[in-house]
Coordinates of C-alpha atoms and ligand atoms in Angstrom, one line a residue:
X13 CA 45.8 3.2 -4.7
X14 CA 42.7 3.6 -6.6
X15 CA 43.8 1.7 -10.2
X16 CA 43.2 3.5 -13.8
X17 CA 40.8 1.0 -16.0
X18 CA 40.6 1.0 -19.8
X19 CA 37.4 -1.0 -20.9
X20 CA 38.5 -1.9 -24.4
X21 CA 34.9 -2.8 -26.8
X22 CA 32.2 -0.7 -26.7
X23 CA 29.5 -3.9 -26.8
X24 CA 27.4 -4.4 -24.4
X25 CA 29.7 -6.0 -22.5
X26 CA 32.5 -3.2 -22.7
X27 CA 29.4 -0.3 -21.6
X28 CA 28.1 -2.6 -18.8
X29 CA 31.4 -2.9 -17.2
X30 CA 31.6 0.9 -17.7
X31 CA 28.0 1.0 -15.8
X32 CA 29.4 -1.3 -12.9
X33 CA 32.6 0.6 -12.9
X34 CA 31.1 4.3 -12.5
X35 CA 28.7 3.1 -9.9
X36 CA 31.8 2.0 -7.3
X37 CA 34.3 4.4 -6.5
X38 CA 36.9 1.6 -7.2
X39 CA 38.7 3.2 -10.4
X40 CA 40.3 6.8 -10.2
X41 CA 39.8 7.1 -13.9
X42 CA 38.2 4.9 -16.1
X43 CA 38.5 5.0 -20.2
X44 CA 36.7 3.2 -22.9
X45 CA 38.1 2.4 -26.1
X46 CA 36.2 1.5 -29.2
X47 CA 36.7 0.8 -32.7
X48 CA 34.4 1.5 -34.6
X49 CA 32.4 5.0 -35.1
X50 CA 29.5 3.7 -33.4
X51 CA 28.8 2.2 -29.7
X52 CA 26.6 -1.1 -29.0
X53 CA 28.6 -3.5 -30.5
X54 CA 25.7 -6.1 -32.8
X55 CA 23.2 -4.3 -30.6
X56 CA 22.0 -2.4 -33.5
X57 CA 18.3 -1.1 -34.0
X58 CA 17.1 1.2 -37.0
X59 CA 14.1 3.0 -36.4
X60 CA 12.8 5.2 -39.2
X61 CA 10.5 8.1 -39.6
X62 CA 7.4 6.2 -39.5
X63 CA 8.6 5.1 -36.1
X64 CA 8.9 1.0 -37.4
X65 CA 11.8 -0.9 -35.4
X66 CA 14.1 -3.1 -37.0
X67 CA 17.0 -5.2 -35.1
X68 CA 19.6 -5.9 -36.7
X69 CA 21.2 -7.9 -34.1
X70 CA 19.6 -9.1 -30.7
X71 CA 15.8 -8.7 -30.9
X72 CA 14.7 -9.8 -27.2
X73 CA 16.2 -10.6 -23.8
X74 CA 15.0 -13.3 -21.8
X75 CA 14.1 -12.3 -17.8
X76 CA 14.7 -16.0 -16.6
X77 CA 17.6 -17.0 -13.9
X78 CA 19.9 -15.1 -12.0
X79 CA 21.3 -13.2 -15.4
X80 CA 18.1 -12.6 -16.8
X81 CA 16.8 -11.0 -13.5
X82 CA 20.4 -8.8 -13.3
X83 CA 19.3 -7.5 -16.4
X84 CA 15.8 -6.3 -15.5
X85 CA 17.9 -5.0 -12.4
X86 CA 20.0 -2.8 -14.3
X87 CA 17.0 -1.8 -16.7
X88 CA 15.4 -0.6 -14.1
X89 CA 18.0 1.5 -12.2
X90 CA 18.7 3.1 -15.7
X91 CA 15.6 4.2 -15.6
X92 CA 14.0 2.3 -19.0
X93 CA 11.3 0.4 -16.7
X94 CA 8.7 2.7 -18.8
X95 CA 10.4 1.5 -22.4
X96 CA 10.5 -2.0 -21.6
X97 CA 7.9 -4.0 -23.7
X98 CA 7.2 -7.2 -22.5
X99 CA 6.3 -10.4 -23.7
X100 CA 4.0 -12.6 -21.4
X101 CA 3.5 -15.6 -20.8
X102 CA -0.2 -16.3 -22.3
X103 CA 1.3 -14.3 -25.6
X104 CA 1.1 -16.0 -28.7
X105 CA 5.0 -15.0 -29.0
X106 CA 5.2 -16.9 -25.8
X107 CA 3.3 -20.2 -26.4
X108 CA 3.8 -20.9 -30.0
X109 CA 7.1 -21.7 -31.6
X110 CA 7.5 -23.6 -35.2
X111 CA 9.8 -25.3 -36.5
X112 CA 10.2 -26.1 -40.5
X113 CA 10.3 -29.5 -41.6
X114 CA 9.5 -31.5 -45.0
X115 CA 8.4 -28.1 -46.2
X116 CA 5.5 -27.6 -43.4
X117 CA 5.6 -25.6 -40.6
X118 CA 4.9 -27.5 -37.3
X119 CA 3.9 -26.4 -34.1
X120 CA 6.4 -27.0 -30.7
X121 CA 4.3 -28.1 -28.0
X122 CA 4.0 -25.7 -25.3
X123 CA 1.6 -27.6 -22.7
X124 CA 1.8 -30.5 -20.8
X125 CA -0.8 -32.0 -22.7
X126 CA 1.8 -32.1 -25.9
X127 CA 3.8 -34.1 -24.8
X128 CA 1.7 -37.4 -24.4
X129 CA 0.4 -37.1 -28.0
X130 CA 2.4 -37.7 -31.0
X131 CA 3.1 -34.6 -32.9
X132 CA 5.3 -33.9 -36.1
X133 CA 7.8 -33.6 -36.6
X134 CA 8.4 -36.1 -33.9
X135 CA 7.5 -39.8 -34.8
X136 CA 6.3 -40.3 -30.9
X137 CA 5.3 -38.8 -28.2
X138 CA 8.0 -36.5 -26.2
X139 CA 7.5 -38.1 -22.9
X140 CA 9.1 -41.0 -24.2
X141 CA 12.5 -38.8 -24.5
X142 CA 11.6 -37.4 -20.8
X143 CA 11.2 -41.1 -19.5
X144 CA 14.2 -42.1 -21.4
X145 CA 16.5 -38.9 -19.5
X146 CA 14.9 -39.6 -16.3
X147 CA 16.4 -43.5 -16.1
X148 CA 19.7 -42.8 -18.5
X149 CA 22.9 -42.9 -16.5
X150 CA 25.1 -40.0 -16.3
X151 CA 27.4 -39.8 -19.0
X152 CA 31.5 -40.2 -18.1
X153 CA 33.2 -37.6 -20.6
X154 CA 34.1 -34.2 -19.0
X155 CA 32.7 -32.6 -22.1
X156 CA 30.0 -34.0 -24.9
X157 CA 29.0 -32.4 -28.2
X158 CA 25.6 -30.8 -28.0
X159 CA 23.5 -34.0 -30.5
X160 CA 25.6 -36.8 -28.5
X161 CA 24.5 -35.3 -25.3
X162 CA 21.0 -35.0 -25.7
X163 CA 20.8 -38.5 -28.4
X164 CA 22.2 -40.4 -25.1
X165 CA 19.7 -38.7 -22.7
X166 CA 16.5 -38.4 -24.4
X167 CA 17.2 -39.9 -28.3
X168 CA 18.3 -39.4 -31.6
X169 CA 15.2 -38.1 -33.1
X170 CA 15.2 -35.3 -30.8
X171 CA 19.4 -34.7 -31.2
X172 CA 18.6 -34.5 -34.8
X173 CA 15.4 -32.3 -34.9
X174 CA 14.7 -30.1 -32.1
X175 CA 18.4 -29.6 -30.7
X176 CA 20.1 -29.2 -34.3
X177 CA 17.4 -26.1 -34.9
X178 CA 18.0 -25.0 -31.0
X179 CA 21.6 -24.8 -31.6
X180 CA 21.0 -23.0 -34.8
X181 CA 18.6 -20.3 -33.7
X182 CA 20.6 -19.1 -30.3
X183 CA 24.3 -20.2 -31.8
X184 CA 23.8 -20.1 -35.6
X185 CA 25.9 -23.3 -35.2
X186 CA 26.3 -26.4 -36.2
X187 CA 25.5 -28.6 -33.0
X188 CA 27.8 -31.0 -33.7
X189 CA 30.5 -29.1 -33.0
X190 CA 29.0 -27.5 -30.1
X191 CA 30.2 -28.8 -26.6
X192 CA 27.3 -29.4 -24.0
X193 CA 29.4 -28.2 -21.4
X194 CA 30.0 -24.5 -22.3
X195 CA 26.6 -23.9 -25.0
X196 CA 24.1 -25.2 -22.4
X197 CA 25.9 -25.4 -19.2
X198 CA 22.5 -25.4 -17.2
X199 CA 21.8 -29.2 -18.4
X200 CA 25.3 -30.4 -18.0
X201 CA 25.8 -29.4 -14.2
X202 CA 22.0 -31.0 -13.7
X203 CA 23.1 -34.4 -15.0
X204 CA 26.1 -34.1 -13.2
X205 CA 24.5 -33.1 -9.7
X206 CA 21.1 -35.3 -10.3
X207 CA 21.7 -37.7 -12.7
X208 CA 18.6 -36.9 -14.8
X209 CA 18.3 -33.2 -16.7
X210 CA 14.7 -33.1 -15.7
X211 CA 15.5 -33.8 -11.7
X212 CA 18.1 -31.2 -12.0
X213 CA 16.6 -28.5 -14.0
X214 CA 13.5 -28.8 -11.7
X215 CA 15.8 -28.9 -8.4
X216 CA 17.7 -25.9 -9.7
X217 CA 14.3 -23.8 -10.8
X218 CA 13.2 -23.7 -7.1
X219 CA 16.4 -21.8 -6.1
X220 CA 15.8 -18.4 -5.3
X221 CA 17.5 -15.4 -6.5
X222 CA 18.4 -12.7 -4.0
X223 CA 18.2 -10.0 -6.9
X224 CA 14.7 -8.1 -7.0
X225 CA 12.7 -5.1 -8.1
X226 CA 9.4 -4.2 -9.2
X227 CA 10.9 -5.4 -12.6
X228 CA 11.7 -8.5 -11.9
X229 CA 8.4 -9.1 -10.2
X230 CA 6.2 -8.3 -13.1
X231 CA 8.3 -10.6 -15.3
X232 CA 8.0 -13.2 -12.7
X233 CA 4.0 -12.9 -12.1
X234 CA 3.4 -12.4 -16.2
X235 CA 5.4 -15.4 -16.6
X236 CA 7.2 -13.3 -19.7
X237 CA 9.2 -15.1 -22.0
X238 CA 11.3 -12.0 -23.4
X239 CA 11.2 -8.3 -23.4
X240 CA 12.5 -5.6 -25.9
X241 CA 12.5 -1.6 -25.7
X242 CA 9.7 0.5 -27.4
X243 CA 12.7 2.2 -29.3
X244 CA 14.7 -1.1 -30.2
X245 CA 17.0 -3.1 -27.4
X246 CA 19.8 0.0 -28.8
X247 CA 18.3 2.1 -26.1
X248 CA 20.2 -0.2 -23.5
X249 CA 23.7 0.5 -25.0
X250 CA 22.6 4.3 -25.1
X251 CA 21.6 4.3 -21.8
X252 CA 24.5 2.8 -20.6
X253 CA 26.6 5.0 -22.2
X254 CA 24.8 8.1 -21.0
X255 CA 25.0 6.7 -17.2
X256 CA 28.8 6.0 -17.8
X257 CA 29.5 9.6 -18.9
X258 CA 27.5 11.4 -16.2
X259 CA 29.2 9.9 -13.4
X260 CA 32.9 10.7 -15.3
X261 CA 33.8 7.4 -17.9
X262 CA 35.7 8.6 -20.7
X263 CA 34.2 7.1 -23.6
X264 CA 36.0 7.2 -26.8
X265 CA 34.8 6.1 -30.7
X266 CA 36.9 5.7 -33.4
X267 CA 39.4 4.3 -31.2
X268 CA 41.2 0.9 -32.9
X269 CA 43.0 -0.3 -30.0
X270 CA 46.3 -1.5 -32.1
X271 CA 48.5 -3.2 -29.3
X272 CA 48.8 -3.6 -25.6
X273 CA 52.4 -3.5 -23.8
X274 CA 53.1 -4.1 -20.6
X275 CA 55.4 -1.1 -18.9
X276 CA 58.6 -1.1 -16.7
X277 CA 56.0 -0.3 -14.1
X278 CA 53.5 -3.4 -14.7
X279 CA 50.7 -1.0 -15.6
X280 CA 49.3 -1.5 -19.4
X281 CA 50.1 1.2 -22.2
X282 CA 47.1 0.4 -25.1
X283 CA 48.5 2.1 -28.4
X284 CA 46.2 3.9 -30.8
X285 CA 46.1 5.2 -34.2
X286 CA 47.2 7.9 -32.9
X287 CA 48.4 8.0 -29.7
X288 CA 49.2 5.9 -26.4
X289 CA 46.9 4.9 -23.5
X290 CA 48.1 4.2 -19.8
X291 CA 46.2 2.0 -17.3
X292 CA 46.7 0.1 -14.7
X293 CA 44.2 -2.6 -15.8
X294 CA 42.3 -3.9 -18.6
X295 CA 39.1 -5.0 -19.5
X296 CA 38.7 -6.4 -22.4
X297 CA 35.6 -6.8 -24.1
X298 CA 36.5 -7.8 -27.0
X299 CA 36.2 -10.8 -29.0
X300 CA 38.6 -13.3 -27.8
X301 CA 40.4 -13.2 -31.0
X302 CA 40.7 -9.5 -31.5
X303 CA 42.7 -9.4 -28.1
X304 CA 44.7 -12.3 -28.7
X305 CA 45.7 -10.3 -32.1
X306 CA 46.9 -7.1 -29.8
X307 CA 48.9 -9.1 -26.7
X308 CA 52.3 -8.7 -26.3
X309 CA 55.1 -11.0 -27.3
X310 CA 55.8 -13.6 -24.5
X311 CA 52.3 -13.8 -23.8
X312 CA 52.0 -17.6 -25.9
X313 CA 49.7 -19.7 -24.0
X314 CA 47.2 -16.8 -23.4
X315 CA 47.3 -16.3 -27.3
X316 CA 46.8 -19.6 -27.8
X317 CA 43.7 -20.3 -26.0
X318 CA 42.1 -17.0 -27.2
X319 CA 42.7 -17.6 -30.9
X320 CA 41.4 -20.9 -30.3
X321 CA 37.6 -19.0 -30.0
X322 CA 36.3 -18.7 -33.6
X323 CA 33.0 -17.0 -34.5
X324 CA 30.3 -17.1 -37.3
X325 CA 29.0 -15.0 -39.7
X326 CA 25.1 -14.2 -40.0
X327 CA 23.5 -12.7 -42.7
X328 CA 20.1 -10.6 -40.8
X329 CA 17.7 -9.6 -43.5
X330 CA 15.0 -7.4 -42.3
X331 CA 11.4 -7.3 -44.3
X332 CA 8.4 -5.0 -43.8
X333 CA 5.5 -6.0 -46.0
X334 CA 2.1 -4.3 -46.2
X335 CA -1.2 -6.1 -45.8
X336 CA 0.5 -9.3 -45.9
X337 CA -1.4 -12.3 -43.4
X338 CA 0.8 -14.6 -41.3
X339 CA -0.3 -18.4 -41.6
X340 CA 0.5 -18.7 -38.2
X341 CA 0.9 -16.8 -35.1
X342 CA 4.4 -17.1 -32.7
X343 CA 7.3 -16.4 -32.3
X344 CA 8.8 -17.3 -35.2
X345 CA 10.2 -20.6 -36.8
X346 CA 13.5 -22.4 -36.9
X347 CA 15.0 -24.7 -39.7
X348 CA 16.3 -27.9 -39.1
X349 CA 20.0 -28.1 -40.6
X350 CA 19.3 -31.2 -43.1
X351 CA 16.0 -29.4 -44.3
X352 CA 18.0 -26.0 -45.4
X353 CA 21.6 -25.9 -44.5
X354 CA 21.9 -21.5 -44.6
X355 CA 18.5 -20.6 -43.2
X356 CA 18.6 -20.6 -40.4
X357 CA 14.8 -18.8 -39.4
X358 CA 12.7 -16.4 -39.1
X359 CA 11.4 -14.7 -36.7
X360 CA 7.9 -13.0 -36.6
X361 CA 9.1 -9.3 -34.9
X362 CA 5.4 -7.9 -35.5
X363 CA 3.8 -10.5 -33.3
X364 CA 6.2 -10.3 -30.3
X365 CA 6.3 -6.8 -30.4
X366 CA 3.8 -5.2 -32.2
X367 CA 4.8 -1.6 -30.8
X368 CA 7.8 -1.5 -33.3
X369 CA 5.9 -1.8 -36.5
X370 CA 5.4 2.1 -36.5
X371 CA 2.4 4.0 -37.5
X372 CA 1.7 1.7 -40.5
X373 CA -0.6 -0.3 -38.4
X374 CA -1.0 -3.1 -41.5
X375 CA 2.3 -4.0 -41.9
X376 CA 4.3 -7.3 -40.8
X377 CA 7.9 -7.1 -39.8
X378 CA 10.1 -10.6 -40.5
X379 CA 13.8 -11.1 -39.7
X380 CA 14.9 -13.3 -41.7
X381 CA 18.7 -15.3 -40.5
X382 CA 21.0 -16.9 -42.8
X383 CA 24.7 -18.5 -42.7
X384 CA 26.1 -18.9 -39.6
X385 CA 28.5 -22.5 -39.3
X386 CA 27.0 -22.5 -43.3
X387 CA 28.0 -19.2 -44.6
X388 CA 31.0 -19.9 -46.5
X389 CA 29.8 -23.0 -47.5
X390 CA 26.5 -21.7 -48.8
X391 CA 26.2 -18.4 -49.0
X392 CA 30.2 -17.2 -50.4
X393 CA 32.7 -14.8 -48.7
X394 CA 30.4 -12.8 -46.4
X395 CA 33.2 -9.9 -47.4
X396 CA 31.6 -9.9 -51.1
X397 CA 28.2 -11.9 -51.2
X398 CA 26.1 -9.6 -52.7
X399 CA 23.3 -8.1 -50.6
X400 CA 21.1 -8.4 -53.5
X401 CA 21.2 -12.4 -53.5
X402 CA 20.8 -12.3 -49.9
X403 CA 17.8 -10.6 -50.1
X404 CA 16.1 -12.5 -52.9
X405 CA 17.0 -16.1 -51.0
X406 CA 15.2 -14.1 -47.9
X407 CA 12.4 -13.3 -49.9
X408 CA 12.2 -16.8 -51.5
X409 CA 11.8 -18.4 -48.1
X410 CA 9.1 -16.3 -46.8
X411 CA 7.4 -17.1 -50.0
X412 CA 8.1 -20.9 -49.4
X413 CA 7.5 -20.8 -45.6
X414 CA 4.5 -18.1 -45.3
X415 CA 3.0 -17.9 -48.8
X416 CA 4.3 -14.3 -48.7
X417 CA 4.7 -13.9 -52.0
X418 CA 4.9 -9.6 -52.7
X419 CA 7.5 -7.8 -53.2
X420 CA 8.4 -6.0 -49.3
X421 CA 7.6 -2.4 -48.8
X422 CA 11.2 -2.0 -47.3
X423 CA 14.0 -4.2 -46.5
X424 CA 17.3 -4.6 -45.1
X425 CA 20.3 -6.5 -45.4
X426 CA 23.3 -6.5 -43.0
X427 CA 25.9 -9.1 -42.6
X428 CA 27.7 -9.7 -39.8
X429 CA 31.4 -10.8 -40.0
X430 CA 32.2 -13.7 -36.7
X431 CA 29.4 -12.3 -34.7
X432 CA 28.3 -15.3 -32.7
X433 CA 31.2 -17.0 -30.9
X434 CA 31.2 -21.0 -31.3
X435 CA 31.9 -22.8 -27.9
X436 CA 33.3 -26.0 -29.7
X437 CA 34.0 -29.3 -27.8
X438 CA 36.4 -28.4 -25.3
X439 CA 36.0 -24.7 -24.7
X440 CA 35.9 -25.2 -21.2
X441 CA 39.4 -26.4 -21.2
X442 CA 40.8 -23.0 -23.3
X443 CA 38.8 -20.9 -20.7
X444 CA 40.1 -22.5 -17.6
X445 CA 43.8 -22.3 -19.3
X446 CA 43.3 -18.9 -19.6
X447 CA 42.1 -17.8 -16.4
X448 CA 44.9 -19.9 -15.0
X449 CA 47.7 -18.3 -16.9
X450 CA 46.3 -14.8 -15.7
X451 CA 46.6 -15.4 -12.1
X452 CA 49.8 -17.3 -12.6
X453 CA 51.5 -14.1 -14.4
X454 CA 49.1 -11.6 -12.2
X455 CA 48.2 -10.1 -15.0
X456 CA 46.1 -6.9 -14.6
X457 CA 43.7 -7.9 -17.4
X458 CA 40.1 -9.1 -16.9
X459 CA 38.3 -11.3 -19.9
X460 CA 34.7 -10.4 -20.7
X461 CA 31.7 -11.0 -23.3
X462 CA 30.7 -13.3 -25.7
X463 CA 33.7 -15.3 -26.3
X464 CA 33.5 -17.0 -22.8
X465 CA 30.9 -17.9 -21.0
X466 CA 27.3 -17.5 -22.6
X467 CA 26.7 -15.2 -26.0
X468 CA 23.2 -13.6 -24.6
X469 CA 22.9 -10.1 -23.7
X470 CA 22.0 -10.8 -19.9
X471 CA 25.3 -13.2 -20.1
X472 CA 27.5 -10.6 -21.4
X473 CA 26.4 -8.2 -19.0
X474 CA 26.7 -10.6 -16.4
X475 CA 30.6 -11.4 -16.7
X476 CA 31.2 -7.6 -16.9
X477 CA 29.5 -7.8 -13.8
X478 CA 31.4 -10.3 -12.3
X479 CA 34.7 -8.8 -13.4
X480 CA 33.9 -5.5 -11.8
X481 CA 33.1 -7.5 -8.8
X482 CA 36.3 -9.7 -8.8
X483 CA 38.6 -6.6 -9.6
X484 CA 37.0 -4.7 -6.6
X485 CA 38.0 -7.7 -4.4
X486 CA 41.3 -7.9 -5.5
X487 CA 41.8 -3.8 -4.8
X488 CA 40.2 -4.0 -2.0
Ligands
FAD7 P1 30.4 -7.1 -29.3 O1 29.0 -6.7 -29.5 O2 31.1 -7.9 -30.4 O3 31.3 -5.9 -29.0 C1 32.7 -5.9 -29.1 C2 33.1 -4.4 -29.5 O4 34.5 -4.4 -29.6 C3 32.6 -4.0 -30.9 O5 31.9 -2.8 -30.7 C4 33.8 -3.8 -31.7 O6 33.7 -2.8 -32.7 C5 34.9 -3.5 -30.7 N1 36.2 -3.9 -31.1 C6 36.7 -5.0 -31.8 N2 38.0 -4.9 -32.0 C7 38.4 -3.7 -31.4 C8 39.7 -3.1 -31.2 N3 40.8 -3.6 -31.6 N4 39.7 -1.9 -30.5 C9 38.6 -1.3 -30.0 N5 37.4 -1.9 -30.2 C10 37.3 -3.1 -30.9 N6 21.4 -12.2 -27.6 C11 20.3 -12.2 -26.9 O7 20.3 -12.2 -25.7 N7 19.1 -12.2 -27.6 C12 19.0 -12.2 -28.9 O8 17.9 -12.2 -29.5 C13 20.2 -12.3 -29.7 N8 20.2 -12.3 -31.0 C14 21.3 -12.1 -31.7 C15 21.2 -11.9 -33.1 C16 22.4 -11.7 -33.9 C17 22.3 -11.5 -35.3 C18 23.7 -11.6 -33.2 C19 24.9 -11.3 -33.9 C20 23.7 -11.8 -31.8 C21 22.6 -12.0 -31.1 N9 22.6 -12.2 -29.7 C22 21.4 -12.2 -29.0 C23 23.9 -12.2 -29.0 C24 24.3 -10.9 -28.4 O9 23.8 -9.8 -29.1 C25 25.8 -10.7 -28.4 O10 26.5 -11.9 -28.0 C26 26.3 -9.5 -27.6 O11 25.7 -8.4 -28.1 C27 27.8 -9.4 -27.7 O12 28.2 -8.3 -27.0 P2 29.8 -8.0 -26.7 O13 29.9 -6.6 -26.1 O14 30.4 -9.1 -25.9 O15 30.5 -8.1 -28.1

């Protein structure tokens, strides 16, 4: 019998396992239950009447691997090829990354060539740290903290610098809590297979992936390095959406799921505000600690491992300034931890995509990010922190960083409460326990998003993928 699914999180995750669901003809019914008033989860663009962009949350996806090329896949059989707004590979947004240190802004190298000459902030030459990871040994723990990781394979200077500012600018974390194992899985599995990250990244690039479309093969010829939508990455949650409810989801706002029981019958009944919710099985893409709040009693060691997941706050402050002139061109630039412990970076949204600055053709758009493993620290009580501060530290560092020193023409300020999950050392071992205890217990319930395995957008609709795929086998 053809089960009934409630998707529970109207993310990106929650609408793409809607997308996958409605495409099959493996769920009689399928329902989808969010919380809040408004669907996309932190995918969450503004656009305003002079048709200027600002992201609030994700600002570009990146085609690469087998996720990134999914993505593209599923862009394009929505039918956004048209939207998508590309970043290529020659692009200034592409080759030029910064990173702020001793109050200067220094430039990543991007070629070969940088590599052999010494370039600050680095005190010598990279290749050094690539030598040093191509001879290392392979380490013997089953898990690793992201600095101790890269300090054994390729030295301290780089741990401290370059992967403290990484960590910061994809996990607003602090990496040395971060496990190596679960934030960057990719260069785990290559010292484990090859010994050497380099071997193994450069073994595992050649690998080709059976997922392709006229997409995928512009990405892969202009060698892009992200892509956004001409009306802000929120078209993708729209689009999703729409797809779902033409081909029959039920998609429901304003719908706090409150608790989840299991019936007499083994199928789930998902109580409301007001009202009750049958299905056979669940899909929850929520965060892993909002469902570990809503399982039932006798349920412990799911609880347990879920709970264990906690996330960060970010404060995202969004500028637009008129006729002001960029020091530099790129991407954007990321701060070191010891140089600024709550600022985190900014990104430079007009020179990636310079389609989203609206018909104001002089004006620069910023994103400036704050908090994150700092917040609380830092910044205060993201619940009360006035918006007011946040703005004027924002302000201040685009003054310090990019001698922007006028007042913006308009601004934003949003924070968000435990938005990026933190994959701590031993996350692996809390996912592993939880996937074991729902086959143990057969438990119609399938765990996707953020919390698990990868926070990016092409991750989190990857697992919904995979769930769709694994429920399907198990109906089947
Ligand atoms: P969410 O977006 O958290 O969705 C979960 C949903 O569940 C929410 O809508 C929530 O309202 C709902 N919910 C919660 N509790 C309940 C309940 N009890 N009942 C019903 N509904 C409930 N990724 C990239 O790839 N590129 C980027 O540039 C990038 N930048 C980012 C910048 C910021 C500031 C942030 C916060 C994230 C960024 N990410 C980026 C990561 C990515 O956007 C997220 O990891 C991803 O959007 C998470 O999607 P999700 O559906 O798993 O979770």
């Amino acid at each position: 019998m053809q089960p009934r699914v409630a998707v529970l999180g109207g993310g990106v995750s929650g609408l793409a396992a809607c997308y996958y669901l409605a495409r099959s003809t493996l769920a009689s019914k399928v329902i989808l239950l969010e919380g809040s008033p408004r669907l996309g989860g932190w995918i969450h663009s503004t656009q305003t009447e002079d048709g200027a962009v600002f992201e609030h949350g994700p600002r570009g996806i990146r085609p690469a691997g087998a996720v990134g090329k999914n993505t593209l896949l599923m862009v394009s059989e929505l039918g956004l090829e048209a939207d998508v707004l590309p970043v290529p590979g020659d692009h200034p947004a592409s080759k030029n990354r910064y990173l702020y240190v001793g109050g200067t802004l220094h430039k990543l190298p991007s070629g070969i060539s940088g590599v052999f000459r010494t370039i600050a902030p680095f005190s010598r030459p990279l290749i050094w740290s690539g030598l040093k990871d191509l001879v290392a040994p392979r380490g013997p723990a089953p898990d690793e903290t992201v600095p101790a990781f890269v300090a054994r394979r390729c030295g301290q200077e780089v741990a401290d610098v370059a992967i403290d500012s990484l960590c910061r600018g994809v996990f607003a974390g602090d990496c040395r809590a971060l496990s190596v194992r679960s934030c960057f899985p990719a260069l785990f599995l290559a010292e484990q297979k090859c010994r050497s990250v380099i071997l193994g990244m450069a073994l595992a690039k050649s690998k080709k992936s059976p997922v392709d479309c006229r997409l995928i093969r512009q990405a892969q010829e202009g060698r892009w390095s992200q892509w956004s939508l001409r009306g802000g990455l929120q078209t993708l949650p729209e689009a999703l959406a729409a797809f779902s409810r033409q081909r029959g989801v039920e998609i429901h706002c304003n719908a706090l799921v409150k608790r989840l029981e299991r019936t007499a019958s083994g199928s789930w009944q998902i109580a409301l505000q007001d009202g009750t919710v049958e299905a056979d099985h669940v899909i929850s893409a929520l965060p892993a600690k909002a469902l570990a709040a809503l399982l039932p009693a006798g349920s412990e060691p799911l609880i347990r491992d879920l709970s264990g997941v906690q996330a960060v706050s970010v404060a995202v402050v969004n500028l637009q300034y008129e006729n002001a002139q960029l020091p530099v061109t790129g991407f954007g630039h990321l701060v070191p931890s010891f140089e600024d412990r709550p600022l985190l970076g900014i990104v430079y949204d007009s020179v990636a995509f310079p389609e989203q600055d609206g018909r104001q053709g002089c004006a620069t758009r910023l994103t400036v990010m704050m908090g994150g493993a700092w917040f609380t620290s830092n910044l205060g009580d993201p619940d009360t922190v006035p918006h007011t501060e946040l703005l004027s530290r924002a302000q201040e560092a685009v003054r310090q960083h990019l001698g922007i020193a006028t007042e913006p023409a308009r601004s934003i300020v949003k924070v968000h409460k435990a938005c990026i999950p933190q994959y701590t050392l031993g996350h692996w071992k809390h996912i592993e326990s939880a996937a074991s205890y729902l086959k143990q217990q057969n438990l119609p319930l399938s765990l996707v998003g953020a919390s698990y395995a990868g926070v990016s957008v092409s991750e989190c609709i990857f697992s919904a993928q995979m769930a769709v795929a694994r429920l399907a086998g198990s109906v089947s």
